[in-house]
Amino acid sequence: MRTSIRWRLVMMYVMLVVIVMMISGTMIVMMIRDNEINEVEDDIAAAITYIVDAVPEGADADTAKAALAEILGEQPSYYANKRLFVLDREYNVILPVAETGKGLRFPTFQATNALTEGTATEADTKQRIEGWDTEYIGLADGVKVGDDVAYIVYVLGDVSQINDTIYETIWIILMSLMVALVVASLLGFVFSEFLTKPIAALSDKARDMAAGRLDKPIKVFSSDEIGQLTMNFNKMARSLNETLNEITSEKNKLEIVFEHMTDGILVFDRMGVMIHANPASIKMLNLSRQISFQEVFKPYLDLSYSEMKQHVMEETISHMVAVDGKYYSIYFAKFVDQGKEAAGLICVIQDITEHKRLEEMQKEFVANVSHELRTPLTTIKSYAETLMDGCVEDPETAVRFLKVINHEGDRMTALVQDLLELSKLDNSQVNFSMQDINLVRVVEDSVEKHRIHAVKKKQSMIFHTPDFDCKISGDSNRIEQVLKNIITNAVKYSPEEAIIEIELLEKGKYYAVAVTDNGFGIPEEDVQRIFERFYRVDKARSREMGGTGLGLAIAKEIMEQHGGKITVESVFGKGTRFELVFPKL
Ligand code: ADP
């Protein structure tokens, strides 16, 4: 493009020069030719006048002829380069005598004119005469004898030198044309640079802009139209750069949000081809590559892409799907392009598995609470009815029944107390009075308090007193509550004569209280679930032992409040080991 404009300009220069030179050259040549011809004509006319004037006034035909013969015999300088003829009325050459005029075209207009009018007014057209190798133009004049023209003086002037002059002039003009062409080409080449340089710079800048490089402005060389164009171009590039920066920054922000969102985002174009999928969505729906709407949602939805688009035109659609044991809520909404036309669909995928689980747990919890309360209530009611039906008369049975009623009442109280406790822990309503305490003392006290239960079952409870202090920050009452649950569980879920060992360990930044028994143990599949509310491995045994199924759940909450944790290892039929881990002070 750059070369093209440059060459076009050079060509224009050259063409202009050629046209000007050709017009002026032609005019010069014509002027020179006319000038030269006029000179020759004047010369001829002078020669004719000289000859005609030689004929005396009133001479007869013979005298006139003799006078003409005499004057023609003279050789004045203006006869040079001329041919002189005297013709009679029949256009026969009578003088010079040797001349026949062979090859000459007679009569010519001028000759005829001279015969009738007596004067020659116009030059003859040049003619090539046979045997002569030059070109002539001729003029004629009549020689009158009496009132009639008796003879015609016809003079031809040599014009070959005019052609030479003209050829020479043309040659000079051609030479100067050549020089002018070279100079015009060079100047055109140089001058076009002034025009093409800013255009080339603009073109380069436009290419840079297309490649996204908008920061460097173009130098403004002049204040003319091209300068204005360059300035406006710079202005445009600057504002484009600013807009582009804003868009890029917005896009980057959005991309980072997309990348790190826990919700999945899928974007489909007008045709249903996936154009964007963030990592969360790829993970959630196990997507392996860029696929279509149909392929992604075929297993979960009964709608085609166009049907879905139709639906979302009116409102946002939501669906719940289950994938690999997880639950996702998917929202479909349309997005529009600049012309407010629906450009495609956006799907937002939310993982609601936890929400679902909590919902299930809540339902299960309510069912469990109702069940746990209903069992003792049924027992109480049936025993009370039996008493009312007359059993009260039998004091021994009545006391036994009342003991059962009391026992069930105690169970219900314990259950309600545990529920309240959990609820308070859940709602952070329990105030922990955290103090710097020696864990050894707290564990030792708890062991001693509950040793009696082990003794009752002929079990050995061994406390390995550590030879170091375990300073932690904690609420000793709450820690005792946890220890009570763990130690009584060890007693409850171990047979008679079992061994229960309690020890304190130092584990890096933590102290751990380990309670190990060689009791019944917990089946592998239940181990991790025993911290769930109401989860009991053997419900009957637990109830028989007065358990509520909430002890470990409470213990777990309390340990978490202390920044610690509770862990369990168990081998079914061999024994269980609980560890309460506290961070060191
Ligand atoms: P519970 O009131 O039933 O004892 P917990 O929450 O204290 O409730 O314990 C939950 C379940 O964990 C118990 O029902 C029991 O099956 C199991 N468990 C707890 N401690 C032990 C242990 N030391 N040995 C065997 N099983 C245990």
Coordinates of C-alpha atoms and ligand atoms in Angstrom, one line a residue:
M1 CA 0.0 0.0 0.0
R2 CA 2.8 2.4 1.0
T3 CA 4.8 1.6 -2.2
S4 CA 1.7 1.9 -4.2
I5 CA 0.8 5.4 -3.1
R6 CA 4.4 6.4 -3.5
W7 CA 4.6 5.0 -7.0
R8 CA 1.3 6.5 -7.9
L9 CA 2.5 9.9 -6.8
V10 CA 5.7 9.5 -8.9
M11 CA 3.7 8.4 -11.9
M12 CA 1.5 11.4 -11.5
Y13 CA 4.5 13.7 -11.5
V14 CA 5.9 11.9 -14.5
M15 CA 2.6 12.1 -16.4
L16 CA 2.2 15.8 -15.6
V17 CA 5.7 16.5 -16.9
V18 CA 5.1 14.4 -20.0
I19 CA 1.8 16.2 -20.7
V20 CA 3.2 19.7 -20.1
M21 CA 6.3 19.0 -22.1
M22 CA 4.3 17.5 -25.0
I23 CA 1.8 20.4 -25.1
S24 CA 4.5 23.0 -24.8
G25 CA 6.8 21.1 -27.2
T26 CA 4.2 20.9 -29.8
M27 CA 3.4 24.6 -29.5
I28 CA 7.1 25.4 -29.7
V29 CA 7.6 23.2 -32.8
M30 CA 4.5 24.7 -34.5
M31 CA 5.6 28.2 -33.7
I32 CA 9.1 27.5 -35.0
R33 CA 7.7 25.9 -38.2
D34 CA 5.3 28.8 -38.8
N35 CA 8.0 31.3 -38.3
E36 CA 10.4 29.5 -40.6
I37 CA 7.7 29.0 -43.3
N38 CA 6.9 32.7 -43.0
E39 CA 10.5 33.6 -43.5
V40 CA 10.8 31.4 -46.6
E41 CA 7.5 32.8 -47.9
D42 CA 8.7 36.4 -47.4
D43 CA 11.9 35.4 -49.2
I44 CA 10.0 33.9 -52.1
A45 CA 7.6 36.9 -52.2
A46 CA 10.7 39.2 -52.4
A47 CA 12.2 37.1 -55.2
I48 CA 8.8 37.2 -57.2
T49 CA 8.5 41.0 -56.7
Y50 CA 12.0 41.4 -57.9
I51 CA 11.3 39.3 -61.0
V52 CA 7.9 40.8 -61.8
D53 CA 9.2 44.4 -61.2
A54 CA 11.8 43.7 -63.9
V55 CA 9.1 43.7 -66.6
P56 CA 8.7 47.3 -67.8
E57 CA 5.3 49.0 -67.7
G58 CA 3.4 48.6 -70.9
A59 CA 5.7 46.0 -72.4
D60 CA 4.3 43.6 -74.9
A61 CA 4.5 39.8 -74.5
D62 CA 7.9 39.3 -76.2
T63 CA 9.5 42.3 -74.4
A64 CA 8.1 41.0 -71.1
K65 CA 9.4 37.5 -71.8
A66 CA 12.8 38.9 -72.8
A67 CA 12.9 41.0 -69.6
L68 CA 11.9 37.9 -67.5
A69 CA 14.6 35.8 -69.2
E70 CA 17.2 38.5 -68.4
I71 CA 16.2 38.8 -64.8
L72 CA 16.1 35.0 -64.3
G73 CA 19.6 34.9 -65.7
E74 CA 20.9 37.1 -62.9
Q75 CA 22.1 35.4 -59.7
P76 CA 21.1 37.7 -56.8
S77 CA 21.6 36.3 -53.3
Y78 CA 17.9 35.9 -52.7
Y79 CA 17.7 33.4 -55.6
A80 CA 19.6 30.9 -53.4
N81 CA 17.7 27.8 -52.4
K82 CA 14.9 28.6 -54.8
R83 CA 13.6 27.4 -58.1
L84 CA 12.3 30.0 -60.5
F85 CA 9.9 29.3 -63.2
V86 CA 7.9 31.4 -65.7
L87 CA 4.8 29.7 -67.1
D88 CA 2.6 30.7 -70.0
R89 CA -1.1 30.7 -69.7
E90 CA -1.2 27.0 -70.5
Y91 CA 1.1 26.3 -67.5
N92 CA 4.0 25.3 -69.8
V93 CA 7.4 26.2 -68.4
I94 CA 8.8 28.7 -70.8
L95 CA 11.7 29.9 -68.6
P96 CA 14.4 28.8 -67.9
V97 CA 14.5 27.2 -71.3
A98 CA 16.2 24.0 -70.1
E99 CA 13.5 23.4 -67.5
T100 CA 10.5 21.4 -68.4
G101 CA 8.9 21.5 -65.1
K102 CA 8.7 17.8 -65.2
G103 CA 7.3 16.4 -62.0
L104 CA 5.8 19.7 -60.9
R105 CA 2.1 19.8 -60.4
F106 CA 0.6 22.6 -62.5
P107 CA -1.6 24.4 -62.2
T108 CA -1.4 25.0 -58.5
F109 CA -3.9 27.0 -56.6
Q110 CA -1.5 29.8 -56.3
A111 CA -0.6 29.7 -60.0
T112 CA -4.3 29.7 -61.0
N113 CA -4.9 32.4 -58.5
A114 CA -2.0 34.5 -59.9
L115 CA -3.4 34.0 -63.4
T116 CA -6.8 35.3 -62.6
E117 CA -6.2 37.7 -59.8
G118 CA -2.7 38.7 -60.7
T119 CA -1.4 38.1 -57.2
A120 CA -0.2 35.2 -55.2
T121 CA -1.6 35.2 -51.7
E122 CA -0.9 31.8 -50.3
A123 CA 2.0 29.5 -50.1
D124 CA 1.8 26.3 -52.1
T125 CA 1.6 23.1 -50.1
K126 CA 5.0 21.7 -50.0
Q127 CA 5.7 19.1 -52.6
R128 CA 8.4 16.7 -53.5
I129 CA 9.6 17.1 -57.0
E130 CA 10.8 14.1 -58.9
G131 CA 14.5 14.2 -59.2
W132 CA 14.9 16.8 -56.5
D133 CA 15.6 15.5 -53.1
T134 CA 14.4 18.5 -51.1
E135 CA 11.0 19.9 -50.3
Y136 CA 9.7 23.2 -51.6
I137 CA 6.9 25.6 -51.1
G138 CA 5.8 27.7 -53.9
L139 CA 4.3 31.2 -54.6
A140 CA 3.2 32.6 -57.9
D141 CA 2.4 36.0 -59.4
G142 CA 1.1 37.0 -62.7
V143 CA 2.9 39.2 -65.2
K144 CA 0.4 41.4 -67.0
V145 CA 0.6 42.3 -70.6
G146 CA -2.1 44.8 -71.1
D147 CA -5.0 43.9 -68.8
D148 CA -4.4 40.2 -68.9
V149 CA -1.9 38.0 -67.2
A150 CA 0.4 36.7 -69.8
Y151 CA 3.0 34.9 -67.7
I152 CA 3.1 33.4 -64.3
V153 CA 6.2 33.7 -62.2
Y154 CA 6.3 30.7 -60.0
V155 CA 9.0 30.4 -57.3
L156 CA 9.6 27.4 -55.1
G157 CA 11.5 27.9 -51.9
D158 CA 13.5 25.1 -50.2
V159 CA 11.9 24.2 -46.9
S160 CA 14.0 21.2 -46.1
Q161 CA 16.1 23.2 -43.7
I162 CA 12.9 24.0 -41.8
N163 CA 12.4 20.3 -41.2
D164 CA 16.0 20.0 -40.0
T165 CA 15.4 22.9 -37.5
I166 CA 12.1 21.3 -36.4
Y167 CA 13.8 17.8 -36.0
E168 CA 16.5 19.5 -34.0
T169 CA 14.0 21.3 -31.8
I170 CA 12.0 18.1 -31.3
W171 CA 15.3 16.3 -30.4
I172 CA 16.1 19.0 -27.8
I173 CA 12.5 18.9 -26.4
L174 CA 12.8 15.1 -26.2
M175 CA 16.2 15.3 -24.4
S176 CA 14.8 17.9 -22.0
L177 CA 11.7 15.6 -21.5
M178 CA 14.0 12.8 -20.5
V179 CA 15.9 15.0 -18.1
A180 CA 12.6 16.3 -16.8
L181 CA 11.3 12.8 -16.3
V182 CA 14.3 11.7 -14.3
V183 CA 14.2 14.9 -12.2
A184 CA 10.4 14.6 -11.8
S185 CA 10.8 11.0 -10.8
L186 CA 13.5 11.8 -8.3
L187 CA 11.6 14.8 -6.9
G188 CA 8.3 12.9 -6.9
F189 CA 10.1 10.1 -5.0
V190 CA 11.5 12.5 -2.4
F191 CA 8.3 14.7 -2.1
S192 CA 6.0 11.7 -1.8
E193 CA 8.1 10.7 1.2
F194 CA 6.6 13.7 3.1
L195 CA 3.1 12.4 2.3
T196 CA 3.7 8.7 2.7
K197 CA 5.8 8.8 5.8
P198 CA 3.0 9.9 8.2
I199 CA 0.6 7.5 6.3
A200 CA 3.1 4.7 6.8
A201 CA 3.4 5.6 10.5
L202 CA -0.4 5.6 10.8
S203 CA -0.5 2.2 9.1
D204 CA 2.1 0.8 11.4
K205 CA 0.2 2.1 14.4
A206 CA -3.0 0.6 13.1
R207 CA -1.2 -2.7 12.9
D208 CA 0.1 -2.3 16.4
M209 CA -3.4 -1.4 17.6
A210 CA -4.7 -4.6 16.0
A211 CA -2.0 -6.5 17.9
G212 CA -3.1 -4.8 21.1
R213 CA -0.2 -2.4 21.4
L214 CA -1.8 1.0 22.0
D215 CA 0.6 2.8 24.4
K216 CA 3.1 4.5 22.0
P217 CA 1.8 7.6 20.3
I218 CA 2.8 8.5 16.7
K219 CA 5.0 11.5 16.1
V220 CA 3.1 14.4 14.6
F221 CA 5.2 15.9 11.7
S222 CA 2.9 18.7 10.6
S223 CA -0.2 20.6 11.4
D224 CA -1.9 19.9 8.1
E225 CA -4.7 17.4 7.4
I226 CA -2.3 14.4 7.9
G227 CA -1.0 16.0 11.1
Q228 CA -4.6 16.4 12.3
L229 CA -5.4 12.8 11.3
T230 CA -2.3 11.6 13.3
M231 CA -3.3 13.6 16.4
N232 CA -6.9 12.3 16.2
F233 CA -5.5 8.8 15.7
N234 CA -3.3 9.2 18.8
K235 CA -6.3 10.5 20.7
M236 CA -8.4 7.5 19.6
A237 CA -5.6 5.1 20.5
R238 CA -5.3 6.7 24.0
S239 CA -9.0 6.4 24.7
L240 CA -9.1 2.9 23.2
N241 CA -6.2 2.0 25.5
E242 CA -8.0 3.3 28.5
T243 CA -11.2 1.6 27.7
L244 CA -9.3 -1.6 26.9
N245 CA -7.4 -1.4 30.2
E246 CA -10.7 -1.0 32.1
I247 CA -12.3 -3.9 30.3
T248 CA -9.2 -6.1 30.8
S249 CA -9.1 -5.3 34.5
E250 CA -12.8 -6.0 34.8
K251 CA -12.3 -9.2 32.8
N252 CA -9.4 -10.2 35.0
K253 CA -11.4 -9.6 38.2
L254 CA -14.2 -11.6 36.8
E255 CA -11.9 -14.4 35.8
I256 CA -10.3 -14.6 39.2
V257 CA -13.8 -14.6 40.8
F258 CA -14.8 -17.4 38.4
E259 CA -11.6 -19.4 39.0
H260 CA -12.0 -19.3 42.7
M261 CA -15.7 -19.5 43.1
T262 CA -16.9 -22.5 45.0
D263 CA -20.0 -22.4 42.9
G264 CA -19.7 -23.8 39.4
I265 CA -20.3 -21.6 36.4
L266 CA -21.0 -22.9 32.9
V267 CA -21.6 -20.6 29.9
F268 CA -23.2 -21.8 26.7
D269 CA -23.4 -19.8 23.5
R270 CA -26.4 -19.4 21.2
M271 CA -25.9 -22.8 19.7
G272 CA -25.4 -24.6 23.1
V273 CA -21.7 -25.0 22.8
M274 CA -19.9 -24.6 26.1
I275 CA -17.7 -21.5 26.0
H276 CA -16.7 -21.2 29.6
A277 CA -16.4 -23.6 32.5
N278 CA -14.8 -22.7 35.8
P279 CA -12.7 -25.3 37.8
A280 CA -15.5 -25.8 40.3
S281 CA -18.1 -26.8 37.6
I282 CA -15.6 -29.1 35.9
K283 CA -15.0 -30.9 39.3
M284 CA -18.7 -31.0 40.2
L285 CA -20.0 -32.5 36.9
N286 CA -16.8 -34.5 36.1
L287 CA -16.4 -32.6 32.8
S288 CA -13.4 -33.7 30.8
R289 CA -13.5 -31.4 27.8
Q290 CA -15.5 -28.5 26.2
I291 CA -18.8 -30.1 25.3
S292 CA -22.3 -29.1 24.4
F293 CA -25.2 -28.4 26.7
Q294 CA -26.9 -31.6 25.6
E295 CA -23.9 -33.7 26.5
V296 CA -23.5 -32.0 29.9
F297 CA -27.1 -32.2 31.1
K298 CA -28.4 -35.2 29.3
P299 CA -28.1 -37.5 32.3
Y300 CA -29.9 -35.0 34.6
L301 CA -32.4 -33.1 32.5
D302 CA -35.1 -34.0 30.1
L303 CA -35.0 -30.7 28.2
S304 CA -33.2 -29.8 25.0
Y305 CA -31.1 -26.7 24.8
S306 CA -33.8 -24.8 22.8
E307 CA -36.5 -25.8 25.2
M308 CA -34.4 -24.6 28.1
K309 CA -33.7 -21.4 26.3
Q310 CA -37.4 -21.0 25.8
H311 CA -38.0 -21.5 29.5
V312 CA -35.3 -19.1 30.7
M313 CA -36.7 -16.4 28.5
E314 CA -39.5 -15.9 31.0
E315 CA -37.7 -16.7 34.3
T316 CA -34.7 -18.2 36.0
I317 CA -35.0 -21.9 36.2
S318 CA -33.5 -24.1 38.9
H319 CA -33.0 -27.8 39.1
M320 CA -31.6 -30.1 41.7
V321 CA -29.4 -33.0 40.5
A322 CA -27.5 -35.7 42.3
V323 CA -24.0 -36.6 41.0
D324 CA -21.9 -39.3 42.7
G325 CA -23.7 -39.0 46.0
K326 CA -23.5 -35.2 46.0
Y327 CA -26.4 -32.8 45.5
Y328 CA -26.3 -29.8 43.3
S329 CA -28.7 -27.0 42.7
I330 CA -28.4 -25.6 39.1
Y331 CA -29.8 -22.2 38.2
F332 CA -30.2 -21.4 34.5
A333 CA -30.4 -17.8 33.3
K334 CA -30.0 -16.2 29.9
F335 CA -27.4 -13.6 29.0
V336 CA -27.9 -11.0 26.3
D337 CA -25.6 -9.5 23.8
Q338 CA -25.3 -5.8 22.9
G339 CA -28.4 -5.8 20.9
K340 CA -30.3 -7.2 23.9
E341 CA -30.7 -10.5 22.0
A342 CA -30.4 -13.7 24.0
A343 CA -26.7 -14.7 23.4
G344 CA -26.7 -17.9 25.5
L345 CA -27.2 -19.5 28.8
I346 CA -25.4 -19.2 32.1
C347 CA -25.6 -22.1 34.6
V348 CA -24.7 -21.5 38.2
I349 CA -24.1 -24.8 40.1
Q350 CA -24.3 -24.8 43.9
D351 CA -23.2 -27.7 46.0
I352 CA -26.0 -28.2 48.5
T353 CA -24.8 -31.6 49.8
E354 CA -24.0 -30.1 53.2
H355 CA -27.3 -28.3 53.3
K356 CA -29.1 -31.5 52.4
R357 CA -27.1 -33.5 55.0
L358 CA -27.9 -30.9 57.7
E359 CA -31.6 -31.1 56.7
E360 CA -31.4 -34.9 56.9
M361 CA -29.6 -34.7 60.3
Q362 CA -32.2 -32.3 61.6
K363 CA -35.0 -34.7 60.5
E364 CA -33.2 -37.6 62.0
F365 CA -32.5 -35.7 65.2
V366 CA -36.2 -34.8 65.7
A367 CA -37.1 -38.5 65.0
N368 CA -34.4 -39.6 67.4
V369 CA -35.5 -37.2 70.2
S370 CA -39.1 -38.3 69.7
H371 CA -38.1 -41.9 69.8
E372 CA -35.8 -41.5 72.8
L373 CA -38.6 -39.8 74.7
R374 CA -41.4 -42.0 73.6
T375 CA -39.7 -45.2 74.9
P376 CA -39.4 -44.1 78.6
L377 CA -42.8 -42.4 78.4
T378 CA -44.5 -45.6 77.1
T379 CA -42.8 -47.5 80.0
I380 CA -43.9 -44.9 82.6
K381 CA -47.5 -44.9 81.2
S382 CA -47.9 -48.6 81.1
Y383 CA -46.5 -49.1 84.6
A384 CA -48.7 -46.3 86.0
E385 CA -51.7 -47.8 84.3
T386 CA -50.9 -51.2 85.8
L387 CA -50.6 -49.6 89.2
M388 CA -53.9 -47.8 88.8
D389 CA -55.5 -51.1 87.7
G390 CA -54.9 -52.5 91.2
C391 CA -51.3 -53.4 91.4
V392 CA -50.9 -50.6 93.9
E393 CA -52.6 -52.9 96.4
D394 CA -49.5 -55.1 96.2
P395 CA -46.9 -53.0 98.0
E396 CA -44.0 -55.1 96.8
T397 CA -45.0 -54.9 93.1
A398 CA -45.9 -51.3 93.5
V399 CA -42.5 -50.4 94.8
R400 CA -40.8 -52.3 92.0
F401 CA -43.0 -50.5 89.5
L402 CA -42.4 -47.1 91.0
K403 CA -38.7 -47.8 90.9
V404 CA -39.0 -48.5 87.2
I405 CA -41.0 -45.3 86.7
N406 CA -38.4 -43.4 88.7
H407 CA -35.6 -44.9 86.6
E408 CA -37.3 -44.0 83.3
G409 CA -37.9 -40.5 84.7
D410 CA -34.2 -40.2 85.5
R411 CA -33.4 -41.4 81.9
M412 CA -35.7 -38.7 80.5
T413 CA -34.2 -36.1 82.8
A414 CA -30.7 -37.1 81.7
L415 CA -31.7 -37.0 78.0
V416 CA -33.3 -33.6 78.3
Q417 CA -30.3 -32.3 80.2
D418 CA -28.0 -33.6 77.5
L419 CA -30.2 -32.1 74.8
L420 CA -30.2 -28.8 76.5
E421 CA -26.4 -28.9 77.0
L422 CA -25.9 -29.7 73.3
S423 CA -28.3 -26.9 72.3
K424 CA -26.4 -24.5 74.4
L425 CA -23.1 -25.6 73.0
D426 CA -24.6 -25.3 69.5
N427 CA -25.7 -21.8 70.2
S428 CA -22.5 -20.8 72.0
Q429 CA -24.5 -20.1 75.1
V430 CA -22.1 -22.0 77.4
N431 CA -19.6 -19.8 79.1
F432 CA -16.3 -21.5 79.4
S433 CA -14.2 -20.2 82.3
M434 CA -10.8 -20.8 80.8
Q435 CA -8.0 -20.9 83.2
D436 CA -4.4 -22.1 83.3
I437 CA -4.8 -25.5 84.7
N438 CA -2.7 -28.6 85.3
L439 CA -4.3 -31.3 83.3
V440 CA -2.7 -34.0 85.5
R441 CA -4.7 -32.9 88.5
V442 CA -8.0 -32.8 86.6
V443 CA -7.5 -36.3 85.1
E444 CA -6.4 -37.7 88.4
D445 CA -9.4 -36.3 90.2
S446 CA -11.8 -37.7 87.5
V447 CA -10.2 -41.1 87.6
E448 CA -10.6 -41.3 91.4
K449 CA -14.2 -40.1 91.2
H450 CA -15.2 -42.8 88.7
R451 CA -13.1 -45.6 90.0
I452 CA -16.0 -46.8 92.0
H453 CA -17.8 -47.8 88.7
A454 CA -14.9 -49.9 87.7
V455 CA -14.6 -51.4 91.1
K456 CA -18.3 -52.4 90.9
K457 CA -17.5 -54.3 87.7
K458 CA -14.4 -55.8 89.2
Q459 CA -12.4 -53.9 86.5
S460 CA -8.9 -52.5 87.1
M461 CA -8.5 -48.8 86.4
I462 CA -4.9 -47.8 86.2
F463 CA -3.7 -44.2 86.1
H464 CA -0.1 -43.7 84.9
T465 CA 0.9 -40.5 86.7
P466 CA 3.2 -38.6 84.4
D467 CA 6.5 -37.2 85.6
F468 CA 5.7 -33.9 84.0
D469 CA 3.2 -31.2 84.4
C470 CA 0.6 -30.6 81.7
K471 CA -0.2 -26.9 81.7
I472 CA -3.1 -26.0 79.5
S473 CA -5.8 -23.3 79.3
G474 CA -9.2 -24.8 79.9
D475 CA -12.4 -25.0 81.9
S476 CA -11.7 -27.8 84.4
N477 CA -15.4 -28.5 85.0
R478 CA -16.0 -29.0 81.3
I479 CA -12.9 -31.2 80.9
E480 CA -14.1 -33.3 83.8
Q481 CA -17.4 -33.7 82.1
V482 CA -15.6 -35.0 79.0
L483 CA -13.4 -37.3 81.1
K484 CA -16.5 -38.6 83.0
N485 CA -18.1 -39.6 79.7
I486 CA -15.0 -41.3 78.3
I487 CA -14.1 -43.1 81.5
T488 CA -17.7 -44.2 82.2
N489 CA -18.0 -45.4 78.6
A490 CA -14.8 -47.4 79.0
V491 CA -16.4 -49.0 82.1
K492 CA -19.8 -49.4 80.5
Y493 CA -18.6 -51.0 77.3
S494 CA -16.1 -53.4 78.9
P495 CA -16.8 -56.7 80.5
E496 CA -16.0 -57.5 84.1
E497 CA -12.4 -57.7 85.1
A498 CA -11.4 -55.6 82.1
I499 CA -8.4 -53.3 82.4
I500 CA -8.8 -49.5 81.9
E501 CA -5.7 -47.5 81.6
I502 CA -5.4 -43.8 81.7
E503 CA -2.2 -42.0 80.8
L504 CA -1.0 -38.5 79.8
L505 CA 1.2 -38.1 76.8
E506 CA 3.2 -35.2 75.4
K507 CA 2.9 -34.8 71.6
G508 CA 4.7 -31.9 70.2
K509 CA 2.6 -28.8 70.8
Y510 CA -0.1 -30.9 72.4
Y511 CA -0.9 -32.9 75.5
A512 CA -3.1 -35.9 75.1
V513 CA -5.2 -37.9 77.7
A514 CA -5.4 -41.5 76.5
V515 CA -8.1 -43.7 77.9
T516 CA -7.6 -47.3 76.8
D517 CA -9.8 -50.3 77.6
N518 CA -9.7 -53.9 76.5
G519 CA -13.5 -54.0 76.3
F520 CA -16.0 -54.8 73.6
G521 CA -14.5 -52.5 71.0
I522 CA -16.4 -50.9 68.1
P523 CA -17.0 -52.4 64.7
E524 CA -14.8 -50.7 62.0
E525 CA -17.8 -49.2 60.1
D526 CA -19.2 -47.5 63.3
V527 CA -15.9 -46.0 64.6
Q528 CA -16.2 -42.6 62.9
R529 CA -19.9 -42.3 63.6
I530 CA -20.0 -42.6 67.3
F531 CA -19.6 -38.8 67.7
E532 CA -22.9 -38.3 65.9
R533 CA -25.9 -37.4 68.0
F534 CA -27.8 -40.5 69.2
Y535 CA -25.5 -42.8 67.3
R536 CA -25.0 -45.9 69.3
V537 CA -23.4 -49.1 68.2
D538 CA -25.6 -51.3 70.4
K539 CA -28.8 -49.4 71.2
A540 CA -30.1 -51.9 73.7
R541 CA -26.9 -52.1 75.7
S542 CA -26.5 -48.4 75.7
R543 CA -30.1 -47.8 77.1
E544 CA -29.6 -50.6 79.6
M545 CA -26.5 -48.7 80.8
G546 CA -28.5 -45.5 81.0
G547 CA -26.8 -43.9 78.0
T548 CA -28.4 -41.2 75.9
G549 CA -26.2 -41.5 72.9
L550 CA -25.3 -37.8 73.2
G551 CA -22.2 -38.1 75.5
L552 CA -19.6 -38.3 72.8
A553 CA -21.3 -35.5 70.8
I554 CA -21.1 -33.2 73.8
A555 CA -17.5 -34.3 74.5
K556 CA -16.5 -33.5 70.9
E557 CA -18.1 -30.0 71.1
I558 CA -16.3 -29.2 74.4
M559 CA -13.0 -30.4 73.0
E560 CA -13.4 -28.2 70.0
Q561 CA -14.1 -25.2 72.3
H562 CA -10.7 -25.9 73.9
G563 CA -9.0 -25.8 70.5
G564 CA -8.4 -29.5 70.8
K565 CA -9.9 -32.6 69.5
I566 CA -11.0 -36.1 70.4
T567 CA -9.9 -39.2 68.5
V568 CA -10.8 -42.9 68.7
E569 CA -9.1 -46.1 67.7
S570 CA -10.9 -49.4 68.2
V571 CA -10.6 -53.0 67.3
F572 CA -14.0 -54.8 67.6
G573 CA -13.8 -57.4 70.4
K574 CA -10.4 -56.2 71.6
G575 CA -10.8 -52.8 73.0
T576 CA -11.0 -49.1 72.4
R577 CA -8.6 -46.1 72.9
F578 CA -9.8 -42.5 73.1
E579 CA -7.4 -39.6 73.1
L580 CA -8.3 -36.1 74.2
V581 CA -5.8 -33.7 72.6
F582 CA -5.3 -30.3 74.2
P583 CA -2.9 -27.6 72.9
K584 CA -0.1 -26.7 75.3
L585 CA -0.2 -23.4 77.1
Ligands
ADP1 P1 -23.9 -43.5 75.2 O1 -24.8 -42.6 76.0 O2 -24.7 -44.5 74.4 O3 -22.8 -44.0 75.9 P2 -22.0 -42.0 73.9 O4 -22.1 -40.8 72.9 O5 -21.2 -41.7 75.1 O6 -23.4 -42.5 74.1 O7 -21.3 -43.1 73.0 C1 -21.8 -43.4 71.8 C2 -21.6 -44.9 71.5 O8 -20.2 -45.2 71.3 C3 -22.0 -45.8 72.5 O9 -23.4 -46.1 72.4 C4 -21.1 -47.0 72.3 O10 -21.7 -47.9 71.4 C5 -19.9 -46.4 71.7 N1 -18.8 -46.4 72.7 C6 -18.4 -45.3 73.4 N2 -17.3 -45.6 74.1 C7 -17.0 -46.9 73.9 C8 -16.0 -47.8 74.4 N3 -15.1 -47.4 75.3 N4 -16.0 -49.0 74.0 C9 -16.9 -49.5 73.1 N5 -17.9 -48.7 72.6 C10 -17.9 -47.4 73.0

